[in-house]
Coordinates of C-alpha atoms and ligand atoms in Angstrom, one line a residue:
X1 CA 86.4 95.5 110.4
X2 CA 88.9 95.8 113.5
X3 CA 86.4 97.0 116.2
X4 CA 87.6 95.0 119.0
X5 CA 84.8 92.8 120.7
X6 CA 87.2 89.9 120.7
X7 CA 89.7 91.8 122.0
X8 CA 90.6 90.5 125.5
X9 CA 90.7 92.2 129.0
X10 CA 94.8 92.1 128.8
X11 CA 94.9 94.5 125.8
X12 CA 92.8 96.6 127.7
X13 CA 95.3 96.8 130.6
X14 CA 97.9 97.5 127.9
X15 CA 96.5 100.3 126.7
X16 CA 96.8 102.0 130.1
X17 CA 100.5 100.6 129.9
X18 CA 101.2 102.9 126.6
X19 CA 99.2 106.1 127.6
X20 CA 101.5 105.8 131.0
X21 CA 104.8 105.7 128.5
X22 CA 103.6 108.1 125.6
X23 CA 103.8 111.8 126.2
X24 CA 102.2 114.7 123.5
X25 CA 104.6 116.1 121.0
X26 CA 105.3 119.7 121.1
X27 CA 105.2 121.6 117.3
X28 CA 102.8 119.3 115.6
X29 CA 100.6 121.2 113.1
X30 CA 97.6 118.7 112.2
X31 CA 95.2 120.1 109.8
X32 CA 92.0 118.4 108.7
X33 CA 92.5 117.7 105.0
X34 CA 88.9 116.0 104.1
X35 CA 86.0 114.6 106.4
X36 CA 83.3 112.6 104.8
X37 CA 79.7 113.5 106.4
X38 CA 78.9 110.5 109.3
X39 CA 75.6 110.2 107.5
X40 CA 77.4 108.7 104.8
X41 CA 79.2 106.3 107.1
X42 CA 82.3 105.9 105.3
X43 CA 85.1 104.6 107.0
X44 CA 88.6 105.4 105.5
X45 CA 90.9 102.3 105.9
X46 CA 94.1 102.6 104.0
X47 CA 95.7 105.2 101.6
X48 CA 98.2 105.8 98.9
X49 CA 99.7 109.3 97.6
X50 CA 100.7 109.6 93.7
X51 CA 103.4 111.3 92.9
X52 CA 101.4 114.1 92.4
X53 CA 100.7 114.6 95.8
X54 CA 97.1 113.3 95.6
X55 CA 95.8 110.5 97.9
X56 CA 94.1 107.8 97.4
X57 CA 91.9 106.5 100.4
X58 CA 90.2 102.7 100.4
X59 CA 87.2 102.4 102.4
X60 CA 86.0 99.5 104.4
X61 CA 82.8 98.8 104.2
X62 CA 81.9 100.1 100.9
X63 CA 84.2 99.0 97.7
X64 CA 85.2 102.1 96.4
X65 CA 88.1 104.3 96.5
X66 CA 88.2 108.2 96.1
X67 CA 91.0 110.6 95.4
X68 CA 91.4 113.5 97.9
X69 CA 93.1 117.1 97.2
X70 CA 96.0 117.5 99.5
X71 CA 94.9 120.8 100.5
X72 CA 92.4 121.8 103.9
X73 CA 88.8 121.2 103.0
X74 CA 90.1 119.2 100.0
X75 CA 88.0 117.8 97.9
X76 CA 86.9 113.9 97.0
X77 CA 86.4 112.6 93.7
X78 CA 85.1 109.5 93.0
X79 CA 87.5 107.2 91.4
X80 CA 85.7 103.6 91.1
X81 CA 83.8 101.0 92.6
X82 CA 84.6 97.7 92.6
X83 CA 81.3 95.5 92.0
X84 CA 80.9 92.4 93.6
X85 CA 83.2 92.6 97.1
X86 CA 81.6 94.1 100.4
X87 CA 85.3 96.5 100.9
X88 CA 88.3 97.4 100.3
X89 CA 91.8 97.3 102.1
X90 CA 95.4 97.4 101.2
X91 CA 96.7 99.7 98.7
X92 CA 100.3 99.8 96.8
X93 CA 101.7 101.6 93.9
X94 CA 104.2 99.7 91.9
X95 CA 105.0 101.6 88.5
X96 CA 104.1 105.3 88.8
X97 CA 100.2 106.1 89.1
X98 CA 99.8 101.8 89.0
X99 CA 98.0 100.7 92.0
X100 CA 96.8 97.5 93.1
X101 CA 94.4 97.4 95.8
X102 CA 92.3 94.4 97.5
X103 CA 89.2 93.4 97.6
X104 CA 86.9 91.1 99.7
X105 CA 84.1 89.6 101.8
X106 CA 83.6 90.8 105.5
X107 CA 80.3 91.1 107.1
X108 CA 80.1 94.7 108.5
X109 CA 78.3 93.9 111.6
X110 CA 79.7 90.0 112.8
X111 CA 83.2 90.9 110.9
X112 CA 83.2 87.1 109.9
X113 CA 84.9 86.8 106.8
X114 CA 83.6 84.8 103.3
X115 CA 86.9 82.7 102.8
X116 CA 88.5 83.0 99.8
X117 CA 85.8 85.8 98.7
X118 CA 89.4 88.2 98.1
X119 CA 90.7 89.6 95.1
X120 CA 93.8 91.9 93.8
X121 CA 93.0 94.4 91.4
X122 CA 95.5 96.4 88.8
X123 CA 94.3 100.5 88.6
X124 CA 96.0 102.8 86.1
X125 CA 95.5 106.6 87.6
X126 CA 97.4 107.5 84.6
X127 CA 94.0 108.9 82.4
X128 CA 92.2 109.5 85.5
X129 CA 89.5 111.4 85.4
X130 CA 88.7 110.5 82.4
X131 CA 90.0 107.1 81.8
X132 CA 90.8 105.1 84.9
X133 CA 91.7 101.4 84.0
X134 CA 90.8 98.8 85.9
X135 CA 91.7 95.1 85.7
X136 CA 91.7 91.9 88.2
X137 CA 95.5 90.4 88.5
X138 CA 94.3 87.8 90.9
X139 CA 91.9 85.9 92.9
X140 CA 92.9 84.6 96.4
X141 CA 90.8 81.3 97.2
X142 CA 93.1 80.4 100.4
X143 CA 92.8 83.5 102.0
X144 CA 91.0 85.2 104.9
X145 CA 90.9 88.7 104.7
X146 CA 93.7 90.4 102.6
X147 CA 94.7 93.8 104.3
X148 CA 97.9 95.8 104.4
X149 CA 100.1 95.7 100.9
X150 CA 103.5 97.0 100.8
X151 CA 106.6 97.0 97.4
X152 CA 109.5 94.4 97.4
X153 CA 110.6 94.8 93.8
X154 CA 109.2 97.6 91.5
X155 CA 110.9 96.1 88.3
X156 CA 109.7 92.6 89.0
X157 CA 106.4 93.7 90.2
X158 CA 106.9 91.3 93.6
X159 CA 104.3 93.1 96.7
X160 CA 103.7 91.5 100.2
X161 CA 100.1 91.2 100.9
X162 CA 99.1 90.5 104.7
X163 CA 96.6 87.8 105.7
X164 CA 94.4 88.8 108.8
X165 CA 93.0 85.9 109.5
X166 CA 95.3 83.0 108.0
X167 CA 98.4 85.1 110.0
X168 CA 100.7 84.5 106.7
X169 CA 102.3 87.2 104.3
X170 CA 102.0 86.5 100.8
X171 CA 104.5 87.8 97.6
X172 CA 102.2 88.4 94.9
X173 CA 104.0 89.1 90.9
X174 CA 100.8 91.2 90.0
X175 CA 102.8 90.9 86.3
X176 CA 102.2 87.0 86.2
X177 CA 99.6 87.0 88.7
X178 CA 100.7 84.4 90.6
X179 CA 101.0 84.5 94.7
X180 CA 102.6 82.3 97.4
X181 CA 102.8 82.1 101.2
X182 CA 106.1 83.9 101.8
X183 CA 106.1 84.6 105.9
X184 CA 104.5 82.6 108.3
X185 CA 105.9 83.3 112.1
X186 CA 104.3 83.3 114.7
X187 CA 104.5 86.7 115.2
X188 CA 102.2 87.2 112.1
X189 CA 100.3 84.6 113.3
X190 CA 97.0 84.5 115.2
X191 CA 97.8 84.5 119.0
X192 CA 96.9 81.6 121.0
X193 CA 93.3 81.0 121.6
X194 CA 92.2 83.8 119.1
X195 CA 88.7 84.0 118.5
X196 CA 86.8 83.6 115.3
X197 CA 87.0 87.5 114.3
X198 CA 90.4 88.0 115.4
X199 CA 92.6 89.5 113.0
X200 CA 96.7 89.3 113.4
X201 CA 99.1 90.3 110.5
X202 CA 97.7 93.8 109.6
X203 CA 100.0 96.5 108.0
X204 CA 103.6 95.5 106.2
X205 CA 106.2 97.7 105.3
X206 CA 110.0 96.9 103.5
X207 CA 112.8 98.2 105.1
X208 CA 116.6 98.5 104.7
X209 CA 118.3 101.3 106.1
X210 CA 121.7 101.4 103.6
X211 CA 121.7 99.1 100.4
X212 CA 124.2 97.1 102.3
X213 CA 122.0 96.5 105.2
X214 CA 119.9 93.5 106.3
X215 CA 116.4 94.3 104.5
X216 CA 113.7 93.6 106.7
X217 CA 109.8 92.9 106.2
X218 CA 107.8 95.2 108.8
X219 CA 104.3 94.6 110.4
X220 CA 101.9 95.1 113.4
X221 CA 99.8 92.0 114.4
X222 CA 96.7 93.6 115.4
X223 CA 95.5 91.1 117.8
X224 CA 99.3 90.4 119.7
X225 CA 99.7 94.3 120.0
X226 CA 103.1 94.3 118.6
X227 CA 105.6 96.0 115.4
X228 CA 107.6 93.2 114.3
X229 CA 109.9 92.4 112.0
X230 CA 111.3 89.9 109.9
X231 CA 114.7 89.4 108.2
X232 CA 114.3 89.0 104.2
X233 CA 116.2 87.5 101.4
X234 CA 116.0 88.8 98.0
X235 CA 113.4 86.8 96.8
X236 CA 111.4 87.7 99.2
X237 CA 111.1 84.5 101.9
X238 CA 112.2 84.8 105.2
X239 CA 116.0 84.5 105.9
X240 CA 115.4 84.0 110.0
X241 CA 112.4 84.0 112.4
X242 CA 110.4 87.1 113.3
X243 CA 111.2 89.4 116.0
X244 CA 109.3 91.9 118.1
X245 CA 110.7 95.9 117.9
X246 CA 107.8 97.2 119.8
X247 CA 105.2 95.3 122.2
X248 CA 102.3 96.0 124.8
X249 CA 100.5 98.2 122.0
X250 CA 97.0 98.7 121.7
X251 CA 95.4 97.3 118.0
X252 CA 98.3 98.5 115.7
X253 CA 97.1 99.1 112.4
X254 CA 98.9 100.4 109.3
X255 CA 102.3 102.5 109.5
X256 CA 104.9 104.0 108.0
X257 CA 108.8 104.3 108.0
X258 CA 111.3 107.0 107.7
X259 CA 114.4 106.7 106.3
X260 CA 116.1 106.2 109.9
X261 CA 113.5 103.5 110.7
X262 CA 111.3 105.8 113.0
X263 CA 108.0 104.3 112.9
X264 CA 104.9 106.1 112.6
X265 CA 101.9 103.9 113.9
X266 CA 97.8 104.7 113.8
X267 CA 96.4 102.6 117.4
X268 CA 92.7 101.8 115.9
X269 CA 91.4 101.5 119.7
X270 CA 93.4 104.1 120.6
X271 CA 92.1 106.9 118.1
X272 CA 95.7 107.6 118.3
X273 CA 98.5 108.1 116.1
X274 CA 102.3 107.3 117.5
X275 CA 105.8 107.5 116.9
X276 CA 108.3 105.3 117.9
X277 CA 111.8 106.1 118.1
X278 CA 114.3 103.9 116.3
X279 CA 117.0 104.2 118.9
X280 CA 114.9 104.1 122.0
X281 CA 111.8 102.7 121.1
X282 CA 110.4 105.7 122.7
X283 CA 106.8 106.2 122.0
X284 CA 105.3 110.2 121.6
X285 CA 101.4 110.7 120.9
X286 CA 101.5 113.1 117.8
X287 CA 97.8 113.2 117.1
X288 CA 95.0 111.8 119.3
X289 CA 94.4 110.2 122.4
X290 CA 92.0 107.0 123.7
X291 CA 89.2 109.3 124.6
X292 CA 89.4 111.4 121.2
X293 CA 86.6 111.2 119.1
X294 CA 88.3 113.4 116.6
X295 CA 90.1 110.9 116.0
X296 CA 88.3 107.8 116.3
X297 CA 89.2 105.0 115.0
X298 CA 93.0 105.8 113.4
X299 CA 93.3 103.5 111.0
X300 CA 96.7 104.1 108.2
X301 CA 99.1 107.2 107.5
X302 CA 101.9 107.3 104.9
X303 CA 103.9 110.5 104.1
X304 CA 103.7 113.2 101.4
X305 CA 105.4 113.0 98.4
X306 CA 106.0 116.2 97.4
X307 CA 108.9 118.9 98.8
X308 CA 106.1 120.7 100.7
X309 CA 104.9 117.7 102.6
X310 CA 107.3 115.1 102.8
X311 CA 107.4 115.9 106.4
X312 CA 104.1 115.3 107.1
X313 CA 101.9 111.9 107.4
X314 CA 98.4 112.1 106.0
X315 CA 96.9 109.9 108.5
X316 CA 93.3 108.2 107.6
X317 CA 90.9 107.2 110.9
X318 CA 87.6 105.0 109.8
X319 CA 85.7 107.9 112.1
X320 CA 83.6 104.9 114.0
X321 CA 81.6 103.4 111.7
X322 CA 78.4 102.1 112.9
X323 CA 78.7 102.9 116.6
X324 CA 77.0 106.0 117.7
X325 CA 79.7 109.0 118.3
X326 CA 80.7 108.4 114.1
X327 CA 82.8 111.3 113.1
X328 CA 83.2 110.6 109.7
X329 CA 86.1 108.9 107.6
X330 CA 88.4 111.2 107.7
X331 CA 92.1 112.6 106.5
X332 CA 94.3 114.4 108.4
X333 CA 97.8 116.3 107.6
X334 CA 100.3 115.8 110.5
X335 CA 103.2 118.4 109.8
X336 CA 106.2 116.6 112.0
X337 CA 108.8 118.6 111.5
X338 CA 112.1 117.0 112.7
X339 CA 110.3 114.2 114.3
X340 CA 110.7 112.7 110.9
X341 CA 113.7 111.9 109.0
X342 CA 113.3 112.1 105.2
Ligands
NAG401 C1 73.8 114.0 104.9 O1 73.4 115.2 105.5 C2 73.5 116.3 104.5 C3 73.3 117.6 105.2 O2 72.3 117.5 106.2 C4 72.5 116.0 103.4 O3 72.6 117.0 102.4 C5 72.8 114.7 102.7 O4 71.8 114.4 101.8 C6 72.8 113.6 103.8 N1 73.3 112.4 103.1 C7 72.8 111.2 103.4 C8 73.4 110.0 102.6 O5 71.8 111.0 104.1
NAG402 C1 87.5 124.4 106.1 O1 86.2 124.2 106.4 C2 85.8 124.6 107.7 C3 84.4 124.0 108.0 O2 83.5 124.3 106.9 C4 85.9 126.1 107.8 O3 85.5 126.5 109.1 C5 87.3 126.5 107.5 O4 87.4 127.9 107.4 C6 87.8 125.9 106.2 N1 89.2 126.2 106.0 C7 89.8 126.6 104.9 C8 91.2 126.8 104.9 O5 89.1 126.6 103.8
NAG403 C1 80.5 89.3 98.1 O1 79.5 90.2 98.5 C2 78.8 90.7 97.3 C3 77.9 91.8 97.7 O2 77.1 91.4 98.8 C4 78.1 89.6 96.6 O3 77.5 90.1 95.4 C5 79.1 88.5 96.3 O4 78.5 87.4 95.7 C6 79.9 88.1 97.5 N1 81.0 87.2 97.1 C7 81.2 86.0 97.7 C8 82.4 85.2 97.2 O5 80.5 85.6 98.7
NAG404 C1 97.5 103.3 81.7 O1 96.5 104.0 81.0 C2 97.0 104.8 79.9 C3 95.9 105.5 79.3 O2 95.2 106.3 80.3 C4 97.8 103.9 78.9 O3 98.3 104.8 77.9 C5 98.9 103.1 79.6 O4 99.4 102.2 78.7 C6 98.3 102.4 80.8 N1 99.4 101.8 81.5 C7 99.4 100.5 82.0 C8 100.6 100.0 82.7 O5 98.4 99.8 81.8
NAG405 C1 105.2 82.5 90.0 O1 105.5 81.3 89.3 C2 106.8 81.2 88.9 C3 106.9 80.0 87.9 O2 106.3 78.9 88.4 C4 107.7 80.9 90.1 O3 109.0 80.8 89.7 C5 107.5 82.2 91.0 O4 108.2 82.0 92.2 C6 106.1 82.4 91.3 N1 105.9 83.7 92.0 C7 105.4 83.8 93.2 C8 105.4 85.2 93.8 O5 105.0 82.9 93.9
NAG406 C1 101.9 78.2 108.6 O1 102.8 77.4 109.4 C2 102.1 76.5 110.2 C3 103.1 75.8 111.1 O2 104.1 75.3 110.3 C4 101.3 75.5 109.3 O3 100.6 74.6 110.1 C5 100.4 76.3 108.4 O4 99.7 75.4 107.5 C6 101.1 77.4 107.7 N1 100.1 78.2 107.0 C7 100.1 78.5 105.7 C8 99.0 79.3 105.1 O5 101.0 78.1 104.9
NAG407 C1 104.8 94.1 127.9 O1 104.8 94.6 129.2 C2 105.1 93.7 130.2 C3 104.9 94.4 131.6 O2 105.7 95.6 131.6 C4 106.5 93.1 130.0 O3 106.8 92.1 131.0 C5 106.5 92.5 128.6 O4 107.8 92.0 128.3 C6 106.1 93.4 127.5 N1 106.0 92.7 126.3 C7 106.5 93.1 125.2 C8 106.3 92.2 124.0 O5 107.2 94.1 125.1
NAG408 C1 88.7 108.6 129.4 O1 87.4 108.1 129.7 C2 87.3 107.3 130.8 C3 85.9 106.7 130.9 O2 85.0 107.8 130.6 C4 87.7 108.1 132.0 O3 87.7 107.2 133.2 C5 89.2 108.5 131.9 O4 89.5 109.4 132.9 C6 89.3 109.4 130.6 N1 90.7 109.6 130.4 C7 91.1 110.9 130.0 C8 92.6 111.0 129.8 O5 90.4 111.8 129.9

C-alpha cells in the first residue's frame, strides 16, 4: 500500500541526505526467521509477539494473519482470515494473548482507498490452534485507511489507532467500542499539496521514560519523512502541539522504542532498518540498505519478548509485492546487543 509513486522528487534527494549521515553497525547478528515464497506474493506489514515469544505478522494485501515460530526457518501457521476486507494493518495486544487488528479497503494496484470500508477486530490467541476467537469491536465509517495501533491504557482498554489518509489519531475503548479523533497536528497530517494516494500518520507508539515523566504519543508521517511526537494527557488528547525528533527520512514506517527512547525505524523505500539515538539523534543502518533487495520493502519491527531475545527486533519487510525483484514477505531477527536498552 506505501510504494511511493506519489512520492515527490524532494524525498528522493533526502534519501541521499540519510545514507550520507547513517553508517553500518558493527556486531549485528540478523538471521532470517521466516520467508514466504514470492510466488505467493505475500507482503508482511505489521507484527505482534505473544508473550510466548511467537509472532504474529498482518499482511497487506491479503486479510489474513499467520503465526510464525521464533526460531530460523520457522514455521507459519495459519491463524484466520478476515472475510470481507482487501488487507490488514495495525496490530496491538491489550490483555495477554488479546489482539485487535484492522481491517480495510485498498486497491492493490491504484492504492486508492474505499472510505470508511475499515474495521477493528477483537482475536483471542488464548485456544489457538484450536479455538481462536474472533469478534468485530468496531466499524470506522470516517476513516481512510486505519494503519499502525499502539496501547494507552491496558485496564481501560484505550489504543491509538493512526489514520493514513485523514492525518488524525484516533483512541479507540475496544471494551465499549466506541472511537474518537484524539490527535490531529499537522505533523500527523497530510503535507501540503499531498496527492490522492498519499499516506501521512503511519506507525504510533506511547512513551514515557519514568512514571513521572511527560508521556508522549510517537509516530512517523510517511509522506513528511519525519518521527514526531506529541505530548499526552491521561485521557489520551493532546496536552500541546506536535513536534519533530527526527526529519529528512525516507518513508518511515512502523517502529519501536527502548526503554531509553532509542528508536528503531523500518525506511519502506529504503529496504532499510535504522536506529536513532536518543541523545544524538544519531542514525546507524542495522540491517539493509536502498539498493538491498533482501530487504525490500522494510515495513515494521518490535522486540522479543522473551529473556533470549529481548535484545533483538523481529523486523517484517512486505518483500516487494507486485513489482518484479519480489523477495517474499519476510521476518527477520536483528540481535542488537547493546545498541538496545531493555
Ligand atoms: C510456488 O512455488 C513452489 C515451488 O516451485 C510450488 O510448490 C508452489 O505450488 C507455488 N505456489 C504458488 C501459489 O504458485
Ligand atoms: C534454513 O533454511 C535454509 C534454506 O533452506 C538452509 O540453507 C539453512 O541451513 C536452514 N537453517 C537452519 C538453521 O535450519
Ligand atoms: C471490500 O472488499 C471486499 C473484497 O473485494 C468486498 O467483498 C467488500 O464488499 C468491500 N467492502 C467495501 C466496503 O467496499
Ligand atoms: C479467550 O478464549 C478462551 C477460550 O479459548 C476463553 O476461555 C476466554 O474467556 C476468552 N477470553 C476473552 C477475553 O474473550
Ligand atoms: C466513549 O463514550 C463514552 C460515553 O459517551 C465517553 O465518555 C468516552 O470518552 C468515549 N470514548 C472514546 C475513546 O471516545
Ligand atoms: C483536523 O483539524 C483540521 C484543522 O482544525 C480540521 O479542519 C479537520 O476537520 C480535523 N480533522 C478531523 C478528522 O477531525
Ligand atoms: C532537513 O534537511 C535540511 C537540509 O539539511 C534542513 O535544512 C532541514 O531543517 C531538515 N529538516 C528537518 C525536519 O530535520
Ligand atoms: C544503487 O543503485 C543506483 C542505481 O543503480 C546506483 O547509482 C548506486 O551507485 C547504487 N548505490 C550503492 C550504494 O550501491
Amino acid at each position: 500500500m506505501h510504494r511511493g509513486f506519489s512520492l515527490s522528487a524532494v524525498l528522493t534527494s533526502l534519501a541521499i541526505v540519510v545514507s550520507l549521515c547513517s553508517r553500518a553497525a558493527a556486531g549485528i547478528v540478523v538471521e532470517t526467521i521466516h520467508r514466504f515464497p514470492p510466488n505467493e506474493s505475500i507482503a508482511l506489514e505489521n507484527l505482534a509477539v505473544r508473550k510466548t515469544g511467537e509472532i504474529i505478522v498482518t499482511l497487506d494485501n491479503l486479510p489474513t494473519i499467520y503465526q510464525i515460530e521464533p526460531e530460523v526457518n520457522g514455521s507459519a501457521t495459519f491463524i484466520h482470515t478476515f472475510e470481507g476486507y482487501v488487507g490488514l494493518h495495525g496490530i496491538v495486544e491489550v490483555q495477554p494473548d488479546q489482539f485487535y487488528i484492522n481491517a480495510g479497503n485498498l486497491s492493490l494496484v491504484t492504492h486508492i482507498d474505499v472510505p470508511g470500508s475499515s474495521s477493528v477486530f477483537h482475536v483471542n490467541m488464548t485456544g489457538f490452534p484450536e479455538n481462536v476467537q474472533v469478534n468485530k469491536v468496531a466499524d470506522f465509517p470516517e476513516s481512510g485507511i486505519l494503519n499502525g495501533m499502539t496501547l494507552l491504557s491496558r485496564d481501560e482498554g484505550l489504543v491509538y489507532i493512526a489514520d493514513s489518509r485523514v492525518g488524525v489519531v484516533y483512541l479507540l475503548d475496544v471494551y465499549k467500542g466506541n472511537y474518537s479523533v484524539a490527535i490531529n497536528d499537522t505533523l500527523t497530517n497530510q503535507p501540503p499539496g499531498a496527492s490522492e494516494t498519499s499516506n501521512c500518520v503511519h506507525g504510533v507508539h506511547v512513551f514515557q521514560r519514568t512514571p513521572d515523566s511527560q508521556k508522549y504519543l510517537y509516530f512517523t508521517n510517511f509522506a513528511q519523512g519525519i518521527v514526531g511526537r506529541v505530548p499526552i494527557c491521561e485521557n489520551g488528547l493532546a496536552s500541546g502541539p506536535a513536534e519533530v525528533v527526527t526529519g529528512n527520512l525516507t518513508t518511515p514506517e512502523d517502529f519501536a522504542l527502548d526503554e531509553d527512547g532509542n528508536i528503531f525505524l523500518a525506511l519502506f523505500d529504503d529496504n532499510d532498518f535504522i536506529r536513532i539515538d536518543e541523545k544524538t539523534h544519531e542514525i546507524t543502518v542495522i540491517a539493509g540498505s536502498p539498493n538491498s533487495t533482501e530487504y525490500k520493502w522494510a515495513s515494521a519491527v518490535e522486540f522479543g519478548r522473551r529473556h533470549s531475545d529481548r535484545r533483538s527486533l523481529y523486523a517484517a519487510i512486505d518483500g516487494g509485492y507486485l513489482a518484479p525483484d519480489n523477495v517474499g514477505g519476510t521476518l527477520f531477527r536483528i540481535e542488537l546487543g547493546d545498541l538496545a536498552v531493555v
